[in-house]
Coordinates of C-alpha atoms in Angstrom, one line a residue:
X1 CA 10.4 147.9 91.8
X2 CA 12.5 147.7 95.0
X3 CA 9.9 145.4 96.7
X4 CA 9.8 143.1 93.7
X5 CA 13.6 142.9 93.6
X6 CA 13.7 142.2 97.4
X7 CA 11.0 139.4 96.9
X8 CA 13.0 137.8 94.1
X9 CA 16.2 138.0 96.2
X10 CA 14.4 136.4 99.1
X11 CA 13.1 133.6 97.0
X12 CA 16.5 133.0 95.5
X13 CA 18.1 133.0 99.0
X14 CA 15.6 130.4 100.3
X15 CA 16.1 128.2 97.2
X16 CA 19.9 128.2 97.8
X17 CA 19.5 127.5 101.5
X18 CA 17.0 124.7 101.1
X19 CA 18.7 123.0 98.1
X20 CA 20.9 120.7 100.2
X21 CA 17.8 119.7 102.2
X22 CA 15.9 118.9 99.0
X23 CA 18.9 116.9 97.7
X24 CA 19.1 114.9 100.9
X25 CA 15.4 114.2 101.1
X26 CA 15.5 113.1 97.4
X27 CA 18.3 110.6 98.3
X28 CA 16.5 109.4 101.4
X29 CA 13.3 108.5 99.4
X30 CA 15.2 107.2 96.3
X31 CA 14.4 103.5 95.9
X32 CA 17.1 100.9 96.8
X33 CA 18.4 98.4 94.3
X34 CA 19.8 95.1 95.6
X35 CA 23.2 94.4 94.0
X36 CA 25.4 91.9 95.9
X37 CA 29.1 92.8 95.4
X38 CA 32.0 90.8 96.8
X39 CA 34.6 93.5 97.5
X40 CA 38.2 92.4 98.2
X41 CA 40.4 95.0 99.9
X42 CA 43.5 93.9 101.8
X43 CA 44.9 97.4 102.4
X44 CA 42.5 99.0 104.9
X45 CA 44.6 100.8 107.4
X46 CA 41.7 102.5 109.2
X47 CA 37.9 102.7 109.1
X48 CA 37.9 105.2 106.3
X49 CA 38.6 102.3 103.9
X50 CA 40.3 104.7 101.5
X51 CA 41.2 102.0 99.0
X52 CA 37.6 101.3 98.2
X53 CA 35.9 104.5 99.3
X54 CA 35.1 105.7 95.8
X55 CA 33.3 102.4 95.1
X56 CA 31.3 102.7 98.3
X57 CA 30.5 106.3 97.5
X58 CA 29.1 105.3 94.1
X59 CA 27.0 102.5 95.6
X60 CA 25.6 104.6 98.4
X61 CA 24.8 107.6 96.1
X62 CA 22.9 105.3 93.7
X63 CA 21.2 103.4 96.6
X64 CA 22.6 100.0 95.7
X65 CA 22.2 97.8 98.7
X66 CA 23.8 94.5 99.7
X67 CA 20.4 93.3 101.1
X68 CA 16.9 94.5 100.3
X69 CA 17.3 97.2 103.0
X70 CA 21.0 97.6 104.1
X71 CA 23.3 100.0 102.1
X72 CA 27.0 99.4 101.8
X73 CA 29.3 100.8 104.4
X74 CA 33.0 101.5 103.8
X75 CA 34.2 99.9 107.1
X76 CA 32.3 96.7 107.0
X77 CA 31.3 95.4 103.6
X78 CA 34.4 93.9 102.1
X79 CA 36.7 90.9 102.5
X80 CA 40.2 91.5 103.8
X81 CA 42.0 93.3 106.7
X82 CA 39.7 94.9 109.4
X83 CA 41.5 97.3 111.8
X84 CA 40.3 97.4 115.5
X85 CA 41.2 99.7 118.4
X86 CA 44.5 99.4 120.3
X87 CA 46.4 98.2 117.2
X88 CA 44.4 95.0 117.0
X89 CA 42.9 93.6 113.8
X90 CA 40.8 90.8 112.3
X91 CA 41.4 89.0 109.1
X92 CA 38.1 88.3 107.2
X93 CA 39.5 87.5 103.7
X94 CA 38.5 84.7 101.4
X95 CA 41.4 82.6 102.8
X96 CA 39.1 81.3 105.5
X97 CA 36.6 79.9 102.9
X98 CA 36.7 76.3 101.8
X99 CA 35.6 75.4 98.2
X100 CA 32.0 74.8 99.1
X101 CA 31.8 78.3 100.8
X102 CA 33.5 79.8 97.7
X103 CA 30.9 78.1 95.5
X104 CA 28.1 79.6 97.6
X105 CA 29.7 83.1 97.6
X106 CA 29.9 82.9 93.8
X107 CA 26.2 81.9 93.6
X108 CA 25.2 84.7 95.9
X109 CA 27.3 87.5 94.4
X110 CA 26.2 89.5 91.4
X111 CA 29.8 90.8 90.8
X112 CA 33.3 90.8 92.3
X113 CA 35.6 93.8 92.7
X114 CA 39.2 93.4 93.8
X115 CA 40.2 96.9 94.8
X116 CA 43.6 96.4 96.5
X117 CA 45.7 93.4 97.6
X118 CA 48.9 95.3 98.4
X119 CA 48.3 94.6 102.1
X120 CA 49.3 95.9 105.5
X121 CA 52.9 96.1 106.7
X122 CA 54.2 96.1 110.2
X123 CA 55.7 99.6 110.4
X124 CA 52.7 101.4 108.9
X125 CA 50.4 99.4 111.2
X126 CA 52.4 100.2 114.3
X127 CA 52.4 103.9 113.4
X128 CA 48.8 103.8 112.0
X129 CA 49.8 105.9 109.0
X130 CA 51.1 105.3 105.5
X131 CA 54.7 104.7 106.2
X132 CA 57.4 105.7 103.7
X133 CA 59.5 102.8 104.7
X134 CA 59.2 99.1 103.8
X135 CA 58.8 96.5 106.6
X136 CA 57.5 93.0 107.2
X137 CA 54.2 92.0 105.6
X138 CA 51.3 91.4 108.0
X139 CA 48.7 90.5 105.4
X140 CA 48.3 90.9 101.7
X141 CA 48.7 89.5 98.2
X142 CA 46.2 87.6 96.1
X143 CA 45.5 84.3 97.7
X144 CA 44.6 81.0 96.1
X145 CA 41.1 81.3 97.5
X146 CA 40.8 84.7 95.8
X147 CA 41.8 83.2 92.5
X148 CA 39.5 80.3 92.9
X149 CA 36.6 82.6 93.6
X150 CA 37.4 84.7 90.5
X151 CA 37.4 81.6 88.4
X152 CA 34.1 80.5 89.8
X153 CA 32.7 84.0 89.0
X154 CA 34.1 83.8 85.5
X155 CA 32.5 80.4 84.9
X156 CA 29.2 81.8 86.0
X157 CA 29.7 84.7 83.5
X158 CA 29.3 87.3 86.3
X159 CA 31.1 90.6 86.2
X160 CA 34.6 90.8 87.5
X161 CA 36.3 94.2 88.2
X162 CA 40.0 94.3 89.2
X163 CA 42.5 97.1 89.8
X164 CA 46.1 98.0 90.1
X165 CA 48.1 95.7 92.3
X166 CA 45.7 92.8 92.1
X167 CA 48.7 90.7 90.9
X168 CA 51.6 92.9 91.9
X169 CA 53.8 92.6 95.0
X170 CA 53.2 90.7 97.3
X171 CA 51.1 88.3 95.3
X172 CA 53.0 85.0 94.7
X173 CA 54.3 84.5 91.2
X174 CA 52.4 81.3 90.6
X175 CA 49.1 83.1 91.4
X176 CA 50.0 86.1 89.3
X177 CA 50.7 83.8 86.3
X178 CA 47.4 82.0 86.9
X179 CA 45.5 85.3 86.8
X180 CA 47.4 86.4 83.7
X181 CA 46.6 83.2 81.9
X182 CA 42.9 83.3 83.0
X183 CA 42.3 86.9 81.9
X184 CA 44.9 87.3 79.1
X185 CA 46.8 90.2 80.6
X186 CA 50.5 90.4 81.7
X187 CA 52.1 92.6 84.2
X188 CA 55.5 93.9 83.0
X189 CA 56.9 94.2 86.5
X190 CA 56.7 98.0 86.5
X191 CA 54.5 100.3 88.6
X192 CA 54.7 104.1 88.7
X193 CA 53.4 107.2 90.3
X194 CA 53.5 111.0 89.8
X195 CA 55.0 113.1 92.7
X196 CA 54.3 116.9 92.8
X197 CA 57.8 117.3 94.3
X198 CA 60.9 115.1 94.1
X199 CA 62.7 117.4 96.5
X200 CA 63.5 115.2 99.6
X201 CA 63.6 118.3 101.8
X202 CA 60.1 119.4 100.8
X203 CA 58.1 116.3 100.1
X204 CA 58.1 114.1 103.2
X205 CA 55.6 111.7 101.5
X206 CA 58.3 110.4 99.1
X207 CA 58.9 106.8 100.1
X208 CA 62.2 106.3 101.8
X209 CA 62.7 103.0 100.1
X210 CA 62.3 104.7 96.7
X211 CA 65.0 107.2 97.5
X212 CA 67.4 104.7 99.1
X213 CA 67.0 102.2 96.3
X214 CA 67.6 104.9 93.7
X215 CA 70.7 106.2 95.5
X216 CA 72.1 102.7 95.9
X217 CA 71.8 102.2 92.2
X218 CA 73.2 105.6 91.2
X219 CA 76.3 106.4 93.3
X220 CA 74.3 107.8 96.2
X221 CA 73.0 110.6 94.1
X222 CA 69.4 112.0 94.1
X223 CA 69.5 115.1 91.9
X224 CA 65.8 115.8 91.6
X225 CA 64.0 118.9 92.8
X226 CA 61.0 119.4 90.5
X227 CA 57.9 117.2 90.1
X228 CA 58.1 114.0 88.1
X229 CA 57.2 110.4 87.7
X230 CA 58.9 107.5 89.5
X231 CA 58.9 104.0 88.0
X232 CA 59.5 101.0 90.2
X233 CA 60.3 97.5 89.0
X234 CA 59.6 94.3 91.0
X235 CA 63.4 93.8 91.1
X236 CA 63.5 97.2 93.0
X237 CA 65.1 99.1 90.1
X238 CA 64.1 102.7 90.1
X239 CA 63.7 105.0 87.1
X240 CA 62.9 108.7 87.5
X241 CA 61.6 111.1 84.9
X242 CA 61.7 114.8 86.0
X243 CA 59.5 117.5 84.7
X244 CA 61.1 119.7 82.0
X245 CA 64.3 117.6 82.1
X246 CA 62.6 114.5 80.8
X247 CA 58.9 115.3 80.5
X248 CA 56.9 117.7 78.3
X249 CA 53.8 117.2 80.6
X250 CA 54.6 116.5 84.2
X251 CA 51.7 114.2 85.0
X252 CA 50.5 111.1 83.1
X253 CA 47.3 111.4 81.1
X254 CA 44.6 108.9 80.3
X255 CA 43.4 109.1 76.7
X256 CA 40.2 107.6 75.3
X257 CA 39.0 107.2 71.7
X258 CA 35.7 108.7 70.5
X259 CA 33.6 105.4 70.5
X260 CA 34.5 104.5 74.1
X261 CA 34.4 108.0 75.6
X262 CA 30.9 108.4 74.2
X263 CA 29.9 105.0 75.6
X264 CA 31.3 105.6 79.1
X265 CA 30.8 109.4 79.2
X266 CA 34.5 110.0 80.0
X267 CA 36.7 112.8 78.6
X268 CA 39.2 112.5 75.7
X269 CA 42.0 113.2 78.1
X270 CA 42.2 113.0 81.9
X271 CA 45.2 113.6 84.2
X272 CA 46.1 110.8 86.6
X273 CA 48.5 111.6 89.4
X274 CA 48.5 108.4 91.4
X275 CA 49.8 104.8 91.4
X276 CA 49.5 102.8 88.1
X277 CA 50.9 99.6 86.7
X278 CA 52.2 98.8 83.3
X279 CA 50.4 95.8 81.8
X280 CA 50.0 94.2 78.4
X281 CA 47.0 92.5 77.0
X282 CA 46.2 90.0 74.3
X283 CA 43.9 90.8 71.4
X284 CA 41.2 88.7 73.2
X285 CA 40.6 91.9 75.3
X286 CA 39.9 95.5 74.3
X287 CA 41.7 98.6 75.5
X288 CA 39.2 101.2 76.5
X289 CA 41.7 103.9 77.6
X290 CA 45.5 104.1 77.6
X291 CA 48.1 106.1 79.5
X292 CA 50.3 108.6 77.8
X293 CA 53.6 109.7 79.3
X294 CA 54.5 112.8 77.4
X295 CA 58.3 112.5 77.3
X296 CA 60.9 114.6 75.4
X297 CA 63.8 112.9 73.5
X298 CA 65.9 112.6 76.7
X299 CA 63.0 111.0 78.6
X300 CA 62.1 108.7 75.7
X301 CA 65.7 107.4 75.7
X302 CA 65.5 106.5 79.4
X303 CA 62.2 104.7 78.9
X304 CA 63.5 102.7 75.9
X305 CA 66.7 101.7 77.7
X306 CA 64.5 100.2 80.5
X307 CA 61.8 98.7 78.2
X308 CA 59.2 101.0 79.6
X309 CA 56.6 102.1 76.9
X310 CA 55.4 105.7 77.0
X311 CA 51.9 104.5 76.2
X312 CA 50.2 101.5 77.8
X313 CA 46.7 100.3 78.8
X314 CA 44.7 102.1 81.5
X315 CA 41.4 100.2 81.2
X316 CA 41.1 96.7 79.7
X317 CA 37.8 95.2 78.9
X318 CA 36.5 91.7 78.0
X319 CA 32.7 92.0 78.1
X320 CA 31.4 89.1 76.0
X321 CA 29.1 86.1 76.2
X322 CA 32.0 83.9 77.5
X323 CA 32.9 86.1 80.5
X324 CA 32.8 89.7 81.7
X325 CA 36.0 91.2 83.0
X326 CA 37.6 94.7 83.5
X327 CA 41.1 95.6 84.7
X328 CA 41.9 99.1 85.8
X329 CA 45.6 99.7 85.6
X330 CA 45.6 102.2 88.4
X331 CA 44.5 102.8 92.0
X332 CA 41.1 104.0 90.6
X333 CA 38.9 103.3 93.6
X334 CA 41.2 105.3 95.9
X335 CA 40.2 109.0 95.8
X336 CA 39.9 111.6 98.5
X337 CA 36.2 111.9 98.2
X338 CA 33.9 112.7 101.2
X339 CA 31.6 109.8 101.8
X340 CA 28.9 112.0 103.5
X341 CA 28.4 113.8 100.2
X342 CA 26.9 110.6 98.8
X343 CA 23.7 111.3 100.7
X344 CA 22.8 114.3 98.5
X345 CA 21.1 113.4 95.2
X346 CA 22.2 115.6 92.3
X347 CA 25.5 116.6 93.9
X348 CA 27.3 115.6 90.7
X349 CA 25.8 118.6 89.0
X350 CA 27.9 120.8 91.4
X351 CA 31.1 118.7 91.1
X352 CA 33.3 121.4 89.5
X353 CA 33.0 123.3 92.8
X354 CA 35.0 120.6 94.6
X355 CA 38.3 120.6 92.7
X356 CA 40.8 122.7 90.8
X357 CA 42.1 120.8 87.8
X358 CA 45.0 123.3 87.4
X359 CA 46.6 121.6 90.4
X360 CA 48.5 118.6 88.9
X361 CA 48.4 116.5 92.1
X362 CA 44.7 116.8 92.9
X363 CA 42.7 113.6 92.4
X364 CA 39.1 114.6 93.1
X365 CA 38.6 115.6 89.4
X366 CA 39.6 112.0 88.4
X367 CA 36.8 110.6 90.6
X368 CA 34.1 113.0 89.2
X369 CA 35.1 113.1 85.5
X370 CA 36.5 109.6 84.9
X371 CA 35.9 107.0 87.6
X372 CA 32.3 107.8 88.5
X373 CA 31.0 107.8 84.9
X374 CA 33.1 104.8 84.0
X375 CA 31.9 102.6 86.9
X376 CA 28.3 104.0 86.6
X377 CA 28.1 102.9 82.9
X378 CA 29.8 99.5 83.6
X379 CA 27.4 98.6 86.5
X380 CA 24.3 100.1 84.9
X381 CA 24.9 98.1 81.7
X382 CA 25.6 95.0 83.7
X383 CA 22.5 95.5 85.8
X384 CA 20.4 95.7 82.7
X385 CA 22.0 92.5 81.4
X386 CA 20.9 90.8 84.7
X387 CA 17.3 91.7 84.1
X388 CA 15.2 88.9 82.5
X389 CA 14.8 89.4 78.8
X390 CA 11.3 89.6 77.4
X391 CA 10.5 88.1 74.0
X392 CA 8.1 89.9 71.7
X393 CA 5.6 88.0 69.5

């Protein structure tokens, strides 16, 4: 009996030890699928490409390739700001394309994904970190060439995916309005974010401009010590909702109705502790998911006095014969996910080992439980639509 138990334990031990190797080899021999994606990211501070890392993770994990052989890499395969050593950089955005080149790009691309147009600012670039202070813009904002390209993709009925800040600051107002008219959505001028601590002595990641603007608008007072949600208007007005004082739940939640959560394999409720924007949409689009800010009476009164709704769209869809478009009203493709893990096929079965959902500020669970299944369904369905349809006799 003892020898048998030892043998079983040994087999189990080798299975556990060899599982990562099997997962890696499965990924290596998994067939590639060519899918040409024009990724626009103007906020790449370093080679990690954090603002589109989640998209690249998805593409590499599923072996989508930009050519028949070459997989996507986070530091190279996008249009935008490219950091170089010694605080140098190269601009490789669509701004350098003429109309003929944009036409060719629209012909060559299967889909477009605008992940971030916020841009790079002088102070953060000089310090090579995410500065908490505002400074002069080096590069950023949706450009007229970006908008022209999106219109060409729409005309060709190719999939367009866009995210938070595509049309926010520093995009010029005329281009924002052109985007809003083209895709039937409207930015209210408000963005927001959850902070796990509003205590300026404890949380050094609180933007200094956020604190200073609030104090200038409120008699130099900053009375917040708990966690909470900060709302920022394009006019620089700041509104703060503090946990317990104004909120029944400290973090925003994304809610999805039964039909769409079954289609996209996403949960009924998902916490979202990062940047979001408040947008409206016409009935020409569908709302797949929506944000819910769980406020008490005091918090609701503050929101109402500033024309901020407690519920607003999180994912907007227009997937019809005339054109195919999604807007994610959050920094969805920006998650702290390890890119090297994308080389292990089946790792998603072990995803719950990589996060603790009880921590309000953690964002890895959002990637695994919401972003990954959402983007997987969207692109898989679109890929199937691209395949030639066979007619039966």
